[in-house]
Short mmCIF file of C-alpha atoms in Angstrom, two decimals:
data_model
loop_
_atom_site.label_atom_id
_atom_site.label_comp_id
_atom_site.label_asym_id
_atom_site.label_seq_id
_atom_site.Cartn_x
_atom_site.Cartn_y
_atom_site.Cartn_z
CA MET X 1 22.03 46.42 111.30
CA LEU X 2 25.55 44.97 111.30
CA ASN X 3 28.32 46.85 109.49
CA TRP X 4 30.41 44.95 106.93
CA ASN X 5 33.64 46.56 108.18
CA TYR X 6 32.98 45.29 111.70
CA LEU X 7 32.49 41.73 110.46
CA GLU X 8 35.71 41.91 108.43
CA THR X 9 37.51 43.28 111.50
CA PHE X 10 36.17 40.47 113.67
CA VAL X 11 37.37 37.76 111.27
CA ALA X 12 40.84 39.34 110.99
CA LEU X 13 41.16 39.70 114.77
CA SER X 14 39.90 36.17 115.36
CA GLU X 15 42.76 34.89 113.18
CA ASN X 16 45.71 36.72 114.76
CA LEU X 17 44.28 37.62 118.21
CA SER X 18 46.21 40.89 118.20
CA PHE X 19 44.56 44.32 118.06
CA SER X 20 47.78 45.99 116.88
CA GLU X 21 48.42 43.42 114.12
CA THR X 22 44.81 43.63 112.97
CA ALA X 23 45.11 47.44 112.76
CA LYS X 24 48.20 47.07 110.55
CA LEU X 25 46.50 44.47 108.37
CA LEU X 26 43.44 46.65 107.81
CA ASN X 27 45.44 49.90 107.51
CA THR X 28 43.72 51.66 110.37
CA ALA X 29 44.37 52.69 113.97
CA GLN X 30 44.21 50.29 116.91
CA PRO X 31 41.48 52.33 118.73
CA VAL X 32 39.30 51.97 115.63
CA ILE X 33 39.60 48.16 115.83
CA SER X 34 38.73 48.21 119.55
CA ARG X 35 35.73 50.47 118.94
CA GLN X 36 34.38 48.33 116.07
CA ILE X 37 34.64 45.13 118.12
CA LYS X 38 32.92 46.83 121.08
CA ILE X 39 30.04 48.00 118.87
CA LEU X 40 29.74 44.54 117.29
CA GLU X 41 29.63 42.89 120.74
CA GLU X 42 26.99 45.39 121.90
CA ASN X 43 24.85 44.64 118.84
CA LEU X 44 25.17 40.88 119.29
CA GLY X 45 24.64 41.01 123.04
CA TYR X 46 27.66 38.92 124.05
CA ALA X 47 31.44 39.09 124.28
CA LEU X 48 33.44 37.83 121.32
CA PHE X 49 36.87 38.03 122.94
CA LEU X 50 38.28 37.46 126.41
CA ARG X 51 40.86 40.15 127.15
CA SER X 52 43.63 40.37 129.71
CA LYS X 53 46.69 42.62 130.00
CA LYS X 54 48.82 40.12 128.06
CA ASN X 55 46.45 37.99 126.00
CA VAL X 56 43.42 38.10 123.72
CA ALA X 57 41.37 34.93 123.24
CA LEU X 58 38.09 34.05 121.57
CA SER X 59 35.11 33.51 123.84
CA PRO X 60 33.03 30.34 123.16
CA GLU X 61 30.51 32.54 121.31
CA GLY X 62 33.32 34.20 119.38
CA LEU X 63 34.76 30.84 118.38
CA GLU X 64 31.40 29.72 117.05
CA LEU X 65 30.90 32.97 115.13
CA LYS X 66 34.36 32.64 113.60
CA ARG X 67 33.53 29.12 112.42
CA LYS X 68 30.33 30.29 110.72
CA LEU X 69 31.35 33.75 109.56
CA GLY X 70 34.99 33.31 108.45
CA PRO X 71 34.31 31.48 105.15
CA LEU X 72 31.44 33.84 104.29
CA VAL X 73 33.54 37.00 104.75
CA GLU X 74 36.36 35.61 102.61
CA GLU X 75 33.89 34.66 99.87
CA ILE X 76 32.29 38.11 99.87
CA LYS X 77 35.73 39.77 99.58
CA ARG X 78 36.62 37.46 96.70
CA VAL X 79 33.41 38.31 94.85
CA LEU X 80 33.80 42.06 95.36
CA ILE X 81 37.36 42.03 94.04
CA SER X 82 36.88 39.61 91.15
CA ASP X 83 33.51 40.75 89.79
CA ARG X 84 34.65 43.05 86.99
CA SER X 85 31.13 43.49 85.62
CA GLY X 86 29.56 44.48 88.93
CA LEU X 87 30.37 46.98 91.67
CA THR X 88 34.10 47.11 90.93
CA SER X 89 33.59 48.38 87.37
CA LEU X 90 31.62 51.33 88.76
CA PHE X 91 34.79 52.49 90.48
CA LYS X 92 37.19 52.19 87.59
CA ILE X 93 38.10 55.84 88.00
CA ASN X 94 41.13 58.11 88.18
CA ILE X 95 41.13 60.42 91.21
CA ARG X 96 43.49 63.34 91.91
CA MET X 97 43.50 64.30 95.54
CA GLY X 98 45.42 66.72 97.76
CA SER X 99 45.80 66.73 101.51
CA MET X 100 47.60 68.27 104.44
CA TYR X 101 50.75 66.29 105.16
CA GLU X 102 50.33 64.34 108.40
CA ALA X 103 46.53 64.27 108.35
CA GLY X 104 46.70 62.78 104.88
CA GLU X 105 49.09 60.05 105.99
CA LEU X 106 47.38 59.20 109.27
CA LEU X 107 43.67 59.72 108.56
CA LEU X 108 43.08 59.71 104.81
CA LEU X 109 45.57 57.21 103.38
CA PRO X 110 44.18 54.16 105.25
CA LYS X 111 40.74 54.82 103.75
CA ILE X 112 42.19 55.20 100.25
CA SER X 113 44.13 51.97 100.70
CA HIS X 114 40.98 50.12 101.72
CA PHE X 115 39.09 51.52 98.73
CA LEU X 116 41.81 50.29 96.35
CA GLU X 117 41.72 46.81 97.88
CA VAL X 118 38.05 46.50 96.99
CA HIS X 119 38.30 48.43 93.69
CA PRO X 120 41.73 47.55 92.25
CA GLU X 121 40.90 48.90 88.78
CA SER X 122 40.84 52.46 90.11
CA THR X 123 43.80 54.84 90.40
CA ILE X 124 44.14 57.46 93.12
CA HIS X 125 46.91 60.07 93.04
CA LEU X 126 47.39 61.63 96.49
CA SER X 127 49.61 64.70 96.82
CA LEU X 128 50.61 66.00 100.25
CA MET X 129 50.88 69.79 100.41
CA SER X 130 49.86 72.84 102.39
CA THR X 131 46.20 73.57 103.08
CA PHE X 132 46.48 76.76 101.02
CA LEU X 133 47.73 74.85 97.94
CA VAL X 134 45.06 72.18 98.32
CA ASN X 135 42.30 74.79 98.35
CA GLU X 136 43.83 76.66 95.40
CA GLN X 137 44.21 73.56 93.23
CA VAL X 138 40.72 72.32 94.06
CA ALA X 139 39.28 75.73 93.09
CA LYS X 140 41.20 75.66 89.78
CA GLY X 141 40.08 72.10 88.98
CA LEU X 142 43.63 70.70 89.24
CA LEU X 143 42.51 68.39 92.05
CA ASP X 144 39.25 66.46 92.30
CA PHE X 145 39.18 66.46 96.10
CA GLY X 146 41.05 67.95 99.03
CA PHE X 147 41.41 67.20 102.74
CA VAL X 148 41.91 70.39 104.77
CA TYR X 149 41.22 72.14 108.08
CA GLU X 150 40.82 75.65 106.65
CA LEU X 151 38.25 76.46 103.99
CA SER X 152 38.59 78.50 100.81
CA ASP X 153 36.35 81.53 100.32
CA ARG X 154 35.58 80.39 96.75
CA LYS X 155 31.83 79.93 96.33
CA THR X 156 32.38 77.17 93.77
CA VAL X 157 34.18 74.98 96.33
CA LYS X 158 31.95 72.69 98.37
CA ALA X 159 33.03 71.53 101.86
CA PHE X 160 31.95 68.45 103.80
CA PRO X 161 32.91 68.20 107.50
CA VAL X 162 34.11 64.63 108.10
CA THR X 163 36.12 64.41 111.32
CA GLN X 164 37.69 66.39 114.13
CA ASP X 165 41.07 66.70 115.77
CA VAL X 166 42.15 68.42 118.98
CA PRO X 167 45.10 70.86 119.11
CA VAL X 168 47.44 69.98 121.98
CA MET X 169 50.60 71.45 123.49
CA ILE X 170 53.39 68.92 124.01
CA ALA X 171 56.69 68.95 125.87
CA ASP X 172 59.47 66.46 126.48
CA LYS X 173 59.15 64.49 129.73
CA LYS X 174 61.77 66.60 131.51
CA THR X 175 60.03 69.88 130.66
CA ALA X 176 56.40 68.75 131.03
CA SER X 177 56.12 68.89 134.83
CA GLN X 178 57.72 72.30 135.25
CA TRP X 179 57.26 74.21 132.01
CA ARG X 180 55.33 77.12 133.61
CA LYS X 181 58.24 77.70 136.02
CA GLN X 182 60.77 78.25 133.24
CA GLU X 183 62.19 81.68 132.49
CA SER X 184 61.27 81.24 128.83
CA TYR X 185 59.04 78.88 126.85
CA LYS X 186 60.94 77.41 123.89
CA PHE X 187 58.59 76.57 121.01
CA ILE X 188 59.11 74.77 117.71
CA GLY X 189 56.57 75.73 115.03
CA TYR X 190 55.35 74.14 111.82
CA ARG X 191 56.14 77.22 109.76
CA GLU X 192 57.82 80.59 110.27
CA ASN X 193 54.57 82.43 110.94
CA ASP X 194 52.63 79.62 112.61
CA LEU X 195 49.09 80.92 113.17
CA TYR X 196 48.01 77.51 114.50
CA LEU X 197 50.61 77.82 117.28
CA LYS X 198 49.96 81.52 117.94
CA GLY X 199 46.20 81.01 118.19
CA PHE X 200 46.66 78.22 120.72
CA LEU X 201 49.04 80.28 122.86
CA GLU X 202 46.59 83.19 122.88
CA ARG X 203 43.88 80.86 124.16
CA HIS X 204 45.96 79.14 126.84
CA LEU X 205 48.64 81.55 128.04
CA THR X 206 48.17 84.80 129.91
CA LYS X 207 49.49 88.00 128.37
CA ALA X 208 52.41 87.91 130.80
CA GLU X 209 53.20 84.29 129.94
CA ARG X 210 53.18 85.07 126.21
CA THR X 211 56.03 87.53 126.73
CA LYS X 212 58.15 84.55 127.80
CA VAL X 213 57.61 82.69 124.51
CA ARG X 214 60.73 82.12 122.44
CA TYR X 215 60.60 80.56 118.96
CA LEU X 216 63.50 78.17 118.51
CA SER X 217 62.81 76.82 115.05
CA SER X 218 60.21 75.86 112.48
CA VAL X 219 60.02 72.71 110.36
CA ASN X 220 57.10 71.47 108.24
CA SER X 221 57.13 67.91 109.54
CA HIS X 222 55.33 66.76 112.66
CA LYS X 223 57.82 63.93 113.17
CA ALA X 224 60.72 66.39 112.98
CA ILE X 225 58.95 68.73 115.43
CA ILE X 226 58.61 65.90 117.96
CA ASP X 227 62.31 65.06 117.54
CA LEU X 228 63.28 68.69 118.16
CA VAL X 229 61.01 68.93 121.19
CA ARG X 230 62.81 65.94 122.70
CA LYS X 231 66.34 67.07 121.83
CA GLN X 232 65.94 70.77 122.65
CA HIS X 233 63.68 70.30 125.71
CA GLY X 234 61.15 72.50 123.96
CA MET X 235 57.44 72.57 123.31
CA ALA X 236 55.11 72.57 120.31
CA VAL X 237 51.43 72.74 119.40
CA MET X 238 50.15 70.01 117.08
CA PRO X 239 47.01 67.98 116.31
CA ARG X 240 46.51 65.19 118.83
CA THR X 241 46.34 62.59 116.04
CA SER X 242 49.89 63.46 115.01
CA VAL X 243 51.36 63.15 118.52
CA GLN X 244 49.37 60.23 119.95
CA GLN X 245 51.91 57.57 118.98
CA ALA X 246 54.79 59.56 120.52
CA VAL X 247 52.70 60.07 123.68
CA ASP X 248 51.88 56.37 123.90
CA LYS X 249 55.60 55.54 123.66
CA GLY X 250 56.45 58.05 126.37
CA TYR X 251 58.55 60.30 124.13
CA VAL X 252 56.53 63.43 124.90
CA GLU X 253 53.66 64.46 127.15
CA ILE X 254 50.55 66.56 126.55
CA VAL X 255 50.56 69.57 128.88
CA GLU X 256 47.58 71.54 127.50
CA HIS X 257 44.76 70.78 125.10
CA ASP X 258 41.91 72.69 123.48
CA LYS X 259 38.42 71.95 124.73
CA LYS X 260 36.99 72.72 121.31
CA PRO X 261 38.08 70.25 118.57
CA GLN X 262 39.11 71.39 115.12
CA THR X 263 37.00 70.28 112.16
CA LEU X 264 38.61 68.69 109.10
CA TYR X 265 36.87 68.83 105.73
CA LEU X 266 36.73 67.08 102.39
CA VAL X 267 36.45 69.74 99.68
CA CYS X 268 35.77 69.67 95.96
CA HIS X 269 34.75 71.93 93.09
CA GLU X 270 30.98 71.88 92.64
CA GLN X 271 31.41 70.57 89.06
CA ILE X 272 32.98 67.35 90.39
CA LEU X 273 29.66 66.36 91.94
CA ILE X 274 28.15 66.00 88.46
CA ASP X 275 30.37 62.95 87.86
CA LYS X 276 28.42 60.10 89.51
CA ARG X 277 31.48 57.91 90.01
CA LYS X 278 33.49 60.65 91.68
CA LYS X 279 30.47 61.58 93.78
CA ALA X 280 30.29 57.90 94.82
CA PHE X 281 33.95 58.04 95.87
CA LEU X 282 33.25 61.15 97.96
CA ASP X 283 30.27 59.42 99.57
CA TYR X 284 32.51 56.44 100.37
CA LEU X 285 35.06 58.66 102.17
CA ILE X 286 32.35 60.50 104.12
CA LYS X 287 30.86 57.16 105.21
CA GLU X 288 34.29 55.82 106.26
CA PHE X 289 34.99 58.88 108.40
CA LYS X 290 31.51 58.72 109.93
CA GLU X 291 31.96 55.08 110.94
CA GLN X 292 35.31 55.86 112.54
CA THR X 293 33.83 58.44 114.93
#
């Protein structure tokens, strides 16, 4: 069974022949575009694109599929957006959502943006805050949904595992190759008492190595942490999703990573699930995350 998102991705990529531009257009990550095209090609049994280091071109089969499929995809999108009495009216809802900062921007926001493209009558308010505040406000009914990596102990809060991320240790290029030889390890944390960082160091450094750890600073922004790592020749522990772009650009390098990924959850108060429209929105997010993995 072919996935609608994959067909939409194919048509967009066939128009601009750029994986990076297609990712921007569809508000997702470039690896997601590559993975969807690969799955689509495997399902169809032939290559849709001819790839080289510098160019992307349609294969003869891809060109024929574009000719047949392009107008159909555009028509389906037009119907979904314009049909006020059909599917779109089901999602004329107002959602209040909270999320961790960078995970919300990088992982959650693209899915919300796509939802609003198809259901423009809906309104979604996304607040970026600490995991603790997200869990507290979900438990009190101040938020409909939350996106977190640590769970509340409230029995009335339901959690749905949706994706995973891998904690990694990064260093600037100068430090990366020789960090274990340094007299002290200079770390930048996300907060003053960074349990995420401390837990990683306990798993990856010996007791003797941990005595060499020196905390330079803390700042609750992953972008700012990466900047400090580069300027201060320091190190940090962050989710791989948050550092991948900086790694790809050669700004920092990954020197250690956890073998066990960290689970991220969508959470909500159990009463929210009674509302069929909000339950449908939750199901949409779960499906989007599932298709991305």
